[in-house]
Amino acid sequence: MTALAKVDAATVAGQDLPAPAPAPALDGLPLTVGLAAREVLVVGAGPVSVRRAQTFLEAGAKLRVVAPRVDQAMADLAARAGDHLVVVARNFTTADLDTPWMVHVATGDPAVDAEVAALCEQRRIWCVTAGDAALGSARVPARTAVTTPAGLVRIAVDSGDPRRSVRVGRHVARSLATAPAGLRARRRPDAGWVALVGGRGDDGDLLTVRARRLVHAADVLVVDGVADPGLLAELDDDVEVVEVGPALPADRVAALVATRFAAGHGVVRIAAAAALAAESRDLEGVGVRFQVVPGVIRGGA
């Protein structure tokens, strides 16, 4: 049963509650909010609150859930989350607003949601109102992410229409996965990364989707022979491209990769599938940590 949290009338009687912020206030500044170890109050314990509670827990928040009735899914989540999620089975009171950094309200009762949002406005606490976003001062966008060796690239979409936002976010994630662009880290990390990719530097079409994503995240691209002009055209102008000829010994190539790795660069070494084992031994010999991404095998080749 969906939880319906009722505001204790004694706590709000006689108060001059401010009007909820108008809808245009939410057409403002998108922010990434650090919730790690900070308290988030969730008013209501139904299915919507369960989903949002999972999101807040993933962000590292400490949750307190207040509701007179608690869905079993919320109780199960609390059991798994331990002391990161505390459930209080009672009506919401104004004292619940003494400690949280942010409030999420989804009681299923529009009047209750509006009163909680108004109290948050009075106390200058960011409030997400799941039932009517215009009542609150914050919104939770649709979220997705694309993995790169330098860390996740997180994507948030807020269109004012939750289902539309989810669809747009999925489309952007798929686009970056299949036609990656702009995934390079611009802040030099403490340590670089290396990917040994099976394929041919002169034929970008033989690279897997994962390999292409790594290529677009790299600072240095090392290929045998002449690099594919079409692939190069997709890269940032400042990506270093090293075209390795047959006259360059394998140990020199491995040393070059090791030097760029030590400098904090992301390096993709593209080599023929048959040469991956030998390339792996060369990189291991110079102490480079790397991942191997097998290539596409062309039939009849």
Short mmCIF file of N, CA and C in Angstrom, two decimals, residues 125-295:
data_model
loop_
_atom_site.label_atom_id
_atom_site.label_comp_id
_atom_site.label_asym_id
_atom_site.label_seq_id
_atom_site.Cartn_x
_atom_site.Cartn_y
_atom_site.Cartn_z
N ILE A 125 15.33 25.10 2.46
CA ILE A 125 15.80 23.73 2.24
C ILE A 125 15.35 23.30 0.85
N TRP A 126 16.28 22.78 0.06
CA TRP A 126 15.91 22.30 -1.28
C TRP A 126 14.91 21.18 -1.16
N CYS A 127 13.85 21.26 -1.97
CA CYS A 127 12.76 20.29 -1.87
C CYS A 127 12.37 19.77 -3.24
N VAL A 128 12.30 18.45 -3.36
CA VAL A 128 11.82 17.79 -4.57
C VAL A 128 10.43 17.27 -4.30
N THR A 129 9.46 17.71 -5.07
CA THR A 129 8.09 17.23 -4.91
C THR A 129 7.75 16.36 -6.11
N ALA A 130 7.69 15.05 -5.87
CA ALA A 130 7.52 14.10 -6.97
C ALA A 130 6.16 14.23 -7.64
N GLY A 131 5.13 14.56 -6.88
CA GLY A 131 3.79 14.63 -7.44
C GLY A 131 3.57 15.83 -8.34
N ASP A 132 4.18 16.96 -8.02
CA ASP A 132 4.03 18.19 -8.79
C ASP A 132 5.34 18.96 -8.68
N ALA A 133 6.20 18.81 -9.68
CA ALA A 133 7.54 19.40 -9.62
C ALA A 133 7.50 20.91 -9.41
N ALA A 134 6.45 21.57 -9.87
CA ALA A 134 6.37 23.02 -9.76
C ALA A 134 6.26 23.49 -8.32
N LEU A 135 5.85 22.61 -7.41
CA LEU A 135 5.73 22.99 -6.01
C LEU A 135 7.09 23.08 -5.32
N GLY A 136 8.06 22.34 -5.82
CA GLY A 136 9.35 22.27 -5.14
C GLY A 136 10.35 23.27 -5.67
N SER A 137 11.57 23.19 -5.13
CA SER A 137 12.65 24.08 -5.53
C SER A 137 13.75 23.33 -6.26
N ALA A 138 13.60 22.01 -6.43
CA ALA A 138 14.60 21.20 -7.12
C ALA A 138 13.91 20.07 -7.85
N ARG A 139 14.59 19.52 -8.85
CA ARG A 139 14.08 18.38 -9.60
C ARG A 139 15.19 17.36 -9.73
N VAL A 140 14.85 16.09 -9.75
CA VAL A 140 15.83 15.03 -10.00
C VAL A 140 15.74 14.68 -11.48
N PRO A 141 16.81 14.92 -12.25
CA PRO A 141 16.75 14.66 -13.69
C PRO A 141 16.87 13.17 -14.00
N ALA A 142 16.55 12.81 -15.22
CA ALA A 142 16.85 11.47 -15.70
C ALA A 142 18.36 11.36 -15.84
N ARG A 143 18.92 10.22 -15.47
CA ARG A 143 20.37 10.09 -15.43
C ARG A 143 20.82 8.83 -16.16
N THR A 144 21.97 8.94 -16.81
CA THR A 144 22.64 7.79 -17.41
C THR A 144 24.13 8.09 -17.40
N ALA A 145 24.93 7.17 -17.89
CA ALA A 145 26.38 7.37 -17.86
C ALA A 145 27.05 6.56 -18.96
N VAL A 146 28.20 7.06 -19.40
CA VAL A 146 29.04 6.35 -20.36
C VAL A 146 30.38 6.11 -19.68
N THR A 147 30.86 4.88 -19.73
CA THR A 147 32.11 4.52 -19.07
C THR A 147 33.31 4.86 -19.94
N THR A 148 34.32 5.51 -19.34
CA THR A 148 35.60 5.74 -20.01
C THR A 148 36.70 5.34 -19.03
N PRO A 149 37.92 5.10 -19.51
CA PRO A 149 39.00 4.73 -18.58
C PRO A 149 39.32 5.80 -17.55
N ALA A 150 39.01 7.04 -17.87
CA ALA A 150 39.29 8.14 -16.94
C ALA A 150 38.12 8.40 -16.00
N GLY A 151 37.10 7.54 -16.03
CA GLY A 151 35.95 7.71 -15.15
C GLY A 151 34.65 7.85 -15.93
N LEU A 152 33.56 7.81 -15.20
CA LEU A 152 32.25 7.91 -15.83
C LEU A 152 32.00 9.31 -16.38
N VAL A 153 31.34 9.38 -17.52
CA VAL A 153 30.78 10.63 -18.01
C VAL A 153 29.29 10.56 -17.72
N ARG A 154 28.85 11.32 -16.75
CA ARG A 154 27.46 11.28 -16.32
C ARG A 154 26.62 12.25 -17.14
N ILE A 155 25.44 11.79 -17.51
CA ILE A 155 24.55 12.58 -18.35
C ILE A 155 23.23 12.76 -17.60
N ALA A 156 22.80 14.00 -17.45
CA ALA A 156 21.53 14.29 -16.80
C ALA A 156 20.65 15.06 -17.78
N VAL A 157 19.39 14.66 -17.86
CA VAL A 157 18.45 15.30 -18.78
C VAL A 157 17.22 15.73 -18.01
N ASP A 158 16.86 16.98 -18.14
CA ASP A 158 15.67 17.50 -17.47
C ASP A 158 14.86 18.28 -18.49
N SER A 159 13.73 17.74 -18.90
CA SER A 159 12.88 18.40 -19.88
C SER A 159 11.57 18.89 -19.27
N GLY A 160 11.39 18.59 -17.97
CA GLY A 160 10.10 18.89 -17.35
C GLY A 160 9.10 17.77 -17.53
N ASP A 161 9.41 16.82 -18.39
CA ASP A 161 8.58 15.64 -18.66
C ASP A 161 9.44 14.42 -18.36
N PRO A 162 9.24 13.75 -17.21
CA PRO A 162 10.15 12.67 -16.80
C PRO A 162 10.34 11.58 -17.85
N ARG A 163 9.26 11.13 -18.47
CA ARG A 163 9.40 10.06 -19.46
C ARG A 163 10.18 10.52 -20.68
N ARG A 164 9.91 11.75 -21.09
CA ARG A 164 10.67 12.29 -22.22
C ARG A 164 12.15 12.40 -21.85
N SER A 165 12.44 12.84 -20.65
CA SER A 165 13.83 12.98 -20.21
C SER A 165 14.55 11.65 -20.24
N VAL A 166 13.88 10.58 -19.79
CA VAL A 166 14.48 9.25 -19.80
C VAL A 166 14.81 8.82 -21.23
N ARG A 167 13.88 9.05 -22.15
CA ARG A 167 14.11 8.66 -23.54
C ARG A 167 15.27 9.43 -24.15
N VAL A 168 15.33 10.72 -23.89
CA VAL A 168 16.42 11.53 -24.43
C VAL A 168 17.76 11.07 -23.85
N GLY A 169 17.79 10.81 -22.54
CA GLY A 169 19.02 10.36 -21.91
C GLY A 169 19.52 9.06 -22.50
N ARG A 170 18.61 8.12 -22.74
CA ARG A 170 19.00 6.84 -23.34
C ARG A 170 19.55 7.05 -24.75
N HIS A 171 18.91 7.95 -25.49
CA HIS A 171 19.37 8.22 -26.85
C HIS A 171 20.78 8.81 -26.84
N VAL A 172 21.04 9.76 -25.94
CA VAL A 172 22.38 10.36 -25.86
C VAL A 172 23.41 9.31 -25.49
N ALA A 173 23.08 8.44 -24.52
CA ALA A 173 24.02 7.40 -24.10
C ALA A 173 24.33 6.45 -25.26
N ARG A 174 23.30 6.06 -26.00
CA ARG A 174 23.52 5.17 -27.15
C ARG A 174 24.36 5.86 -28.22
N SER A 175 24.10 7.13 -28.43
CA SER A 175 24.86 7.87 -29.44
C SER A 175 26.34 7.95 -29.07
N LEU A 176 26.63 8.21 -27.80
CA LEU A 176 28.02 8.29 -27.37
C LEU A 176 28.70 6.93 -27.40
N ALA A 177 27.91 5.87 -27.20
CA ALA A 177 28.49 4.54 -27.22
C ALA A 177 28.84 4.10 -28.64
N THR A 178 28.01 4.47 -29.61
CA THR A 178 28.22 4.00 -30.97
C THR A 178 28.95 5.02 -31.85
N ALA A 179 28.83 6.30 -31.53
CA ALA A 179 29.54 7.35 -32.27
C ALA A 179 30.13 8.32 -31.25
N PRO A 180 31.12 7.84 -30.49
CA PRO A 180 31.64 8.63 -29.37
C PRO A 180 32.34 9.90 -29.84
N ALA A 181 32.23 10.93 -29.03
CA ALA A 181 32.91 12.19 -29.31
C ALA A 181 33.05 12.97 -28.02
N GLY A 182 34.19 13.64 -27.86
CA GLY A 182 34.38 14.50 -26.70
C GLY A 182 34.52 13.77 -25.38
N LEU A 183 34.97 12.50 -25.39
CA LEU A 183 35.06 11.73 -24.15
C LEU A 183 36.42 11.86 -23.46
N ARG A 184 37.34 12.58 -24.05
CA ARG A 184 38.67 12.69 -23.44
C ARG A 184 38.62 13.51 -22.16
N ALA A 185 39.40 13.06 -21.17
CA ALA A 185 39.55 13.82 -19.92
C ALA A 185 40.50 14.98 -20.19
N ARG A 186 40.14 16.17 -19.78
CA ARG A 186 40.98 17.35 -20.00
C ARG A 186 41.89 17.66 -18.81
N ARG A 187 41.52 17.16 -17.65
CA ARG A 187 42.39 17.30 -16.49
C ARG A 187 43.29 16.08 -16.42
N ARG A 188 44.59 16.30 -16.43
CA ARG A 188 45.52 15.19 -16.46
C ARG A 188 45.46 14.40 -15.16
N PRO A 189 45.12 13.12 -15.21
CA PRO A 189 45.05 12.31 -13.99
C PRO A 189 46.44 11.96 -13.46
N ASP A 190 46.48 11.42 -12.25
CA ASP A 190 47.76 11.03 -11.65
C ASP A 190 48.41 9.89 -12.41
N ALA A 191 47.60 9.00 -12.95
CA ALA A 191 48.12 7.85 -13.70
C ALA A 191 47.37 7.72 -15.01
N GLY A 192 48.09 7.29 -16.04
CA GLY A 192 47.45 7.11 -17.33
C GLY A 192 46.79 5.75 -17.43
N TRP A 193 46.37 5.42 -18.63
CA TRP A 193 45.76 4.12 -18.90
C TRP A 193 46.14 3.69 -20.31
N VAL A 194 46.13 2.39 -20.53
CA VAL A 194 46.50 1.83 -21.82
C VAL A 194 45.49 0.77 -22.22
N ALA A 195 45.06 0.82 -23.47
CA ALA A 195 44.19 -0.22 -24.03
C ALA A 195 44.87 -0.80 -25.26
N LEU A 196 44.99 -2.11 -25.29
CA LEU A 196 45.53 -2.82 -26.44
C LEU A 196 44.35 -3.33 -27.25
N VAL A 197 44.16 -2.76 -28.41
CA VAL A 197 42.96 -3.00 -29.20
C VAL A 197 43.29 -3.82 -30.44
N GLY A 198 42.52 -4.85 -30.67
CA GLY A 198 42.67 -5.64 -31.88
C GLY A 198 41.96 -4.97 -33.04
N GLY A 199 42.65 -4.81 -34.15
CA GLY A 199 42.05 -4.15 -35.30
C GLY A 199 43.12 -3.72 -36.26
N ARG A 200 42.78 -2.79 -37.14
CA ARG A 200 43.75 -2.24 -38.08
C ARG A 200 43.64 -0.74 -38.06
N GLY A 201 44.78 -0.10 -37.91
CA GLY A 201 44.78 1.36 -37.86
C GLY A 201 44.33 2.01 -39.14
N ASP A 202 44.40 1.25 -40.27
CA ASP A 202 43.99 1.84 -41.54
C ASP A 202 42.54 1.53 -41.89
N ASP A 203 41.82 0.92 -40.96
CA ASP A 203 40.42 0.59 -41.22
C ASP A 203 39.62 0.71 -39.94
N GLY A 204 39.14 1.92 -39.66
CA GLY A 204 38.39 2.15 -38.43
C GLY A 204 37.12 1.34 -38.34
N ASP A 205 36.62 0.84 -39.50
CA ASP A 205 35.38 0.06 -39.48
C ASP A 205 35.56 -1.29 -38.81
N LEU A 206 36.80 -1.74 -38.64
CA LEU A 206 37.05 -3.03 -38.01
C LEU A 206 37.21 -2.93 -36.50
N LEU A 207 36.98 -1.75 -35.95
CA LEU A 207 37.05 -1.58 -34.50
C LEU A 207 35.68 -1.84 -33.89
N THR A 208 35.67 -2.48 -32.73
CA THR A 208 34.41 -2.71 -32.03
C THR A 208 33.88 -1.39 -31.45
N VAL A 209 32.63 -1.40 -31.02
CA VAL A 209 32.04 -0.21 -30.40
C VAL A 209 32.84 0.19 -29.17
N ARG A 210 33.20 -0.80 -28.35
CA ARG A 210 34.00 -0.49 -27.15
C ARG A 210 35.35 0.10 -27.53
N ALA A 211 35.99 -0.45 -28.57
CA ALA A 211 37.29 0.05 -28.99
C ALA A 211 37.19 1.50 -29.47
N ARG A 212 36.16 1.82 -30.23
CA ARG A 212 36.00 3.18 -30.72
C ARG A 212 35.79 4.16 -29.57
N ARG A 213 35.07 3.71 -28.54
CA ARG A 213 34.87 4.57 -27.37
C ARG A 213 36.22 4.86 -26.69
N LEU A 214 37.07 3.86 -26.62
CA LEU A 214 38.39 4.04 -26.02
C LEU A 214 39.25 4.97 -26.88
N VAL A 215 39.18 4.80 -28.19
CA VAL A 215 39.94 5.66 -29.10
C VAL A 215 39.55 7.12 -28.88
N HIS A 216 38.28 7.38 -28.72
CA HIS A 216 37.82 8.76 -28.54
C HIS A 216 38.10 9.31 -27.14
N ALA A 217 38.47 8.44 -26.23
CA ALA A 217 38.85 8.89 -24.89
C ALA A 217 40.35 9.03 -24.74
N ALA A 218 41.12 8.64 -25.76
CA ALA A 218 42.58 8.57 -25.66
C ALA A 218 43.25 9.90 -25.97
N ASP A 219 44.43 10.08 -25.38
CA ASP A 219 45.30 11.22 -25.70
C ASP A 219 46.31 10.84 -26.76
N VAL A 220 46.63 9.54 -26.84
CA VAL A 220 47.65 9.05 -27.76
C VAL A 220 47.10 7.82 -28.47
N LEU A 221 47.26 7.79 -29.79
CA LEU A 221 46.84 6.65 -30.61
C LEU A 221 48.06 6.11 -31.33
N VAL A 222 48.37 4.83 -31.10
CA VAL A 222 49.53 4.18 -31.72
C VAL A 222 49.02 3.10 -32.66
N VAL A 223 49.34 3.23 -33.95
CA VAL A 223 48.82 2.29 -34.95
C VAL A 223 49.96 1.77 -35.81
N ASP A 224 49.76 0.58 -36.37
CA ASP A 224 50.71 0.03 -37.34
C ASP A 224 50.39 0.62 -38.71
N GLY A 225 51.40 1.18 -39.36
CA GLY A 225 51.19 1.75 -40.68
C GLY A 225 50.50 3.10 -40.62
N VAL A 226 49.77 3.42 -41.69
CA VAL A 226 49.10 4.71 -41.81
C VAL A 226 47.71 4.63 -41.18
N ALA A 227 47.39 5.59 -40.34
CA ALA A 227 46.10 5.58 -39.66
C ALA A 227 44.97 5.91 -40.62
N ASP A 228 43.81 5.37 -40.36
CA ASP A 228 42.62 5.60 -41.17
C ASP A 228 42.25 7.08 -41.14
N PRO A 229 42.25 7.77 -42.28
CA PRO A 229 41.92 9.20 -42.30
C PRO A 229 40.52 9.49 -41.74
N GLY A 230 39.58 8.59 -42.01
CA GLY A 230 38.23 8.81 -41.49
C GLY A 230 38.20 8.78 -39.98
N LEU A 231 38.98 7.87 -39.38
CA LEU A 231 39.03 7.80 -37.92
C LEU A 231 39.72 9.03 -37.36
N LEU A 232 40.81 9.44 -37.99
CA LEU A 232 41.54 10.62 -37.51
C LEU A 232 40.67 11.88 -37.56
N ALA A 233 39.80 11.96 -38.56
CA ALA A 233 38.95 13.14 -38.70
C ALA A 233 37.98 13.27 -37.54
N GLU A 234 37.71 12.17 -36.85
CA GLU A 234 36.79 12.20 -35.72
C GLU A 234 37.45 12.66 -34.43
N LEU A 235 38.80 12.65 -34.39
CA LEU A 235 39.52 12.90 -33.14
C LEU A 235 39.78 14.39 -32.93
N ASP A 236 40.03 14.75 -31.67
CA ASP A 236 40.43 16.12 -31.36
C ASP A 236 41.77 16.42 -32.03
N ASP A 237 41.99 17.69 -32.35
CA ASP A 237 43.20 18.09 -33.07
C ASP A 237 44.47 17.82 -32.27
N ASP A 238 44.38 17.83 -30.94
CA ASP A 238 45.59 17.69 -30.13
C ASP A 238 45.87 16.24 -29.71
N VAL A 239 45.14 15.26 -30.27
CA VAL A 239 45.45 13.86 -30.01
C VAL A 239 46.74 13.51 -30.74
N GLU A 240 47.68 12.90 -30.03
CA GLU A 240 48.94 12.49 -30.65
C GLU A 240 48.73 11.16 -31.37
N VAL A 241 49.03 11.12 -32.64
CA VAL A 241 48.90 9.90 -33.43
C VAL A 241 50.29 9.44 -33.83
N VAL A 242 50.64 8.22 -33.43
CA VAL A 242 51.96 7.65 -33.74
C VAL A 242 51.77 6.50 -34.72
N GLU A 243 52.27 6.67 -35.94
CA GLU A 243 52.17 5.64 -36.96
C GLU A 243 53.47 4.84 -36.96
N VAL A 244 53.38 3.59 -36.53
CA VAL A 244 54.55 2.75 -36.32
C VAL A 244 54.87 1.98 -37.60
N GLY A 245 56.08 2.15 -38.10
CA GLY A 245 56.51 1.42 -39.28
C GLY A 245 57.20 0.12 -38.92
N PRO A 246 57.39 -0.76 -39.90
CA PRO A 246 58.01 -2.06 -39.64
C PRO A 246 59.46 -1.95 -39.17
N ALA A 247 60.10 -0.82 -39.43
CA ALA A 247 61.50 -0.68 -39.03
C ALA A 247 61.67 -0.40 -37.54
N LEU A 248 60.59 -0.03 -36.87
CA LEU A 248 60.69 0.30 -35.45
C LEU A 248 60.54 -0.96 -34.61
N PRO A 249 61.57 -1.33 -33.81
CA PRO A 249 61.51 -2.56 -33.02
C PRO A 249 60.35 -2.55 -32.04
N ALA A 250 59.85 -3.74 -31.72
CA ALA A 250 58.71 -3.86 -30.82
C ALA A 250 59.00 -3.28 -29.44
N ASP A 251 60.24 -3.44 -28.96
CA ASP A 251 60.55 -2.93 -27.63
C ASP A 251 60.54 -1.41 -27.60
N ARG A 252 60.85 -0.78 -28.74
CA ARG A 252 60.78 0.68 -28.81
C ARG A 252 59.33 1.15 -28.77
N VAL A 253 58.46 0.42 -29.43
CA VAL A 253 57.04 0.77 -29.41
C VAL A 253 56.50 0.66 -27.98
N ALA A 254 56.85 -0.44 -27.31
CA ALA A 254 56.39 -0.64 -25.93
C ALA A 254 56.93 0.45 -25.01
N ALA A 255 58.18 0.86 -25.22
CA ALA A 255 58.77 1.91 -24.40
C ALA A 255 58.07 3.24 -24.63
N LEU A 256 57.68 3.51 -25.89
CA LEU A 256 56.95 4.73 -26.19
C LEU A 256 55.61 4.75 -25.45
N VAL A 257 54.90 3.63 -25.50
CA VAL A 257 53.62 3.53 -24.79
C VAL A 257 53.84 3.73 -23.29
N ALA A 258 54.90 3.12 -22.75
CA ALA A 258 55.17 3.23 -21.31
C ALA A 258 55.45 4.68 -20.90
N THR A 259 56.16 5.41 -21.77
CA THR A 259 56.47 6.80 -21.46
C THR A 259 55.20 7.65 -21.40
N ARG A 260 54.32 7.47 -22.37
CA ARG A 260 53.08 8.24 -22.38
C ARG A 260 52.19 7.84 -21.19
N PHE A 261 52.15 6.57 -20.86
CA PHE A 261 51.38 6.08 -19.72
C PHE A 261 51.88 6.72 -18.43
N ALA A 262 53.21 6.76 -18.25
CA ALA A 262 53.80 7.33 -17.03
C ALA A 262 53.50 8.82 -16.91
N ALA A 263 53.29 9.47 -18.05
CA ALA A 263 53.01 10.91 -18.03
C ALA A 263 51.54 11.21 -17.77
N GLY A 264 50.73 10.15 -17.56
CA GLY A 264 49.31 10.35 -17.26
C GLY A 264 48.42 10.39 -18.47
N HIS A 265 48.92 9.97 -19.62
CA HIS A 265 48.12 9.98 -20.83
C HIS A 265 47.31 8.69 -20.97
N GLY A 266 46.18 8.80 -21.66
CA GLY A 266 45.44 7.63 -22.07
C GLY A 266 45.95 7.20 -23.43
N VAL A 267 46.32 5.92 -23.56
CA VAL A 267 46.95 5.43 -24.79
C VAL A 267 46.15 4.26 -25.34
N VAL A 268 45.86 4.30 -26.63
CA VAL A 268 45.27 3.16 -27.33
C VAL A 268 46.28 2.65 -28.35
N ARG A 269 46.66 1.40 -28.21
CA ARG A 269 47.57 0.75 -29.17
C ARG A 269 46.74 -0.20 -30.01
N ILE A 270 46.61 0.11 -31.30
CA ILE A 270 45.85 -0.74 -32.22
C ILE A 270 46.83 -1.68 -32.92
N ALA A 271 46.57 -2.97 -32.81
CA ALA A 271 47.44 -3.97 -33.42
C ALA A 271 46.58 -5.07 -34.03
N ALA A 272 47.14 -5.76 -35.01
CA ALA A 272 46.43 -6.87 -35.64
C ALA A 272 46.08 -7.93 -34.61
N ALA A 273 44.94 -8.58 -34.80
CA ALA A 273 44.49 -9.58 -33.83
C ALA A 273 45.55 -10.65 -33.58
N ALA A 274 46.26 -11.05 -34.64
CA ALA A 274 47.27 -12.10 -34.49
C ALA A 274 48.47 -11.64 -33.67
N ALA A 275 48.63 -10.33 -33.52
CA ALA A 275 49.79 -9.80 -32.80
C ALA A 275 49.48 -9.42 -31.36
N LEU A 276 48.24 -9.60 -30.92
CA LEU A 276 47.86 -9.15 -29.58
C LEU A 276 48.67 -9.84 -28.49
N ALA A 277 48.90 -11.15 -28.64
CA ALA A 277 49.65 -11.88 -27.61
C ALA A 277 51.07 -11.33 -27.48
N ALA A 278 51.74 -11.11 -28.62
CA ALA A 278 53.10 -10.58 -28.59
C ALA A 278 53.13 -9.16 -28.03
N GLU A 279 52.15 -8.33 -28.44
CA GLU A 279 52.07 -6.96 -27.93
C GLU A 279 51.85 -6.96 -26.42
N SER A 280 51.03 -7.89 -25.94
CA SER A 280 50.78 -7.98 -24.50
C SER A 280 52.07 -8.28 -23.75
N ARG A 281 52.85 -9.20 -24.26
CA ARG A 281 54.12 -9.53 -23.60
C ARG A 281 55.07 -8.34 -23.58
N ASP A 282 55.09 -7.59 -24.68
CA ASP A 282 55.97 -6.41 -24.73
C ASP A 282 55.56 -5.37 -23.68
N LEU A 283 54.25 -5.14 -23.55
CA LEU A 283 53.78 -4.15 -22.58
C LEU A 283 54.02 -4.63 -21.15
N GLU A 284 53.80 -5.91 -20.91
CA GLU A 284 54.08 -6.46 -19.58
C GLU A 284 55.56 -6.32 -19.25
N GLY A 285 56.41 -6.44 -20.27
CA GLY A 285 57.85 -6.34 -20.05
C GLY A 285 58.32 -4.97 -19.61
N VAL A 286 57.54 -3.93 -19.95
CA VAL A 286 57.92 -2.57 -19.52
C VAL A 286 57.07 -2.10 -18.34
N GLY A 287 56.32 -3.01 -17.73
CA GLY A 287 55.57 -2.69 -16.52
C GLY A 287 54.34 -1.84 -16.71
N VAL A 288 53.68 -1.94 -17.86
CA VAL A 288 52.48 -1.14 -18.14
C VAL A 288 51.23 -1.96 -17.84
N ARG A 289 50.32 -1.39 -17.10
CA ARG A 289 49.01 -2.00 -16.89
C ARG A 289 48.12 -1.66 -18.09
N PHE A 290 47.39 -2.64 -18.58
CA PHE A 290 46.59 -2.40 -19.77
C PHE A 290 45.40 -3.34 -19.81
N GLN A 291 44.42 -2.96 -20.61
CA GLN A 291 43.28 -3.83 -20.90
C GLN A 291 43.33 -4.25 -22.35
N VAL A 292 42.80 -5.44 -22.65
CA VAL A 292 42.81 -5.94 -24.01
C VAL A 292 41.39 -5.94 -24.55
N VAL A 293 41.22 -5.39 -25.74
CA VAL A 293 39.92 -5.33 -26.40
C VAL A 293 40.05 -6.05 -27.75
N PRO A 294 39.55 -7.27 -27.86
CA PRO A 294 39.65 -7.99 -29.14
C PRO A 294 38.97 -7.22 -30.26
N GLY A 295 39.44 -7.45 -31.47
CA GLY A 295 38.88 -6.73 -32.62
C GLY A 295 37.87 -7.54 -33.38
#
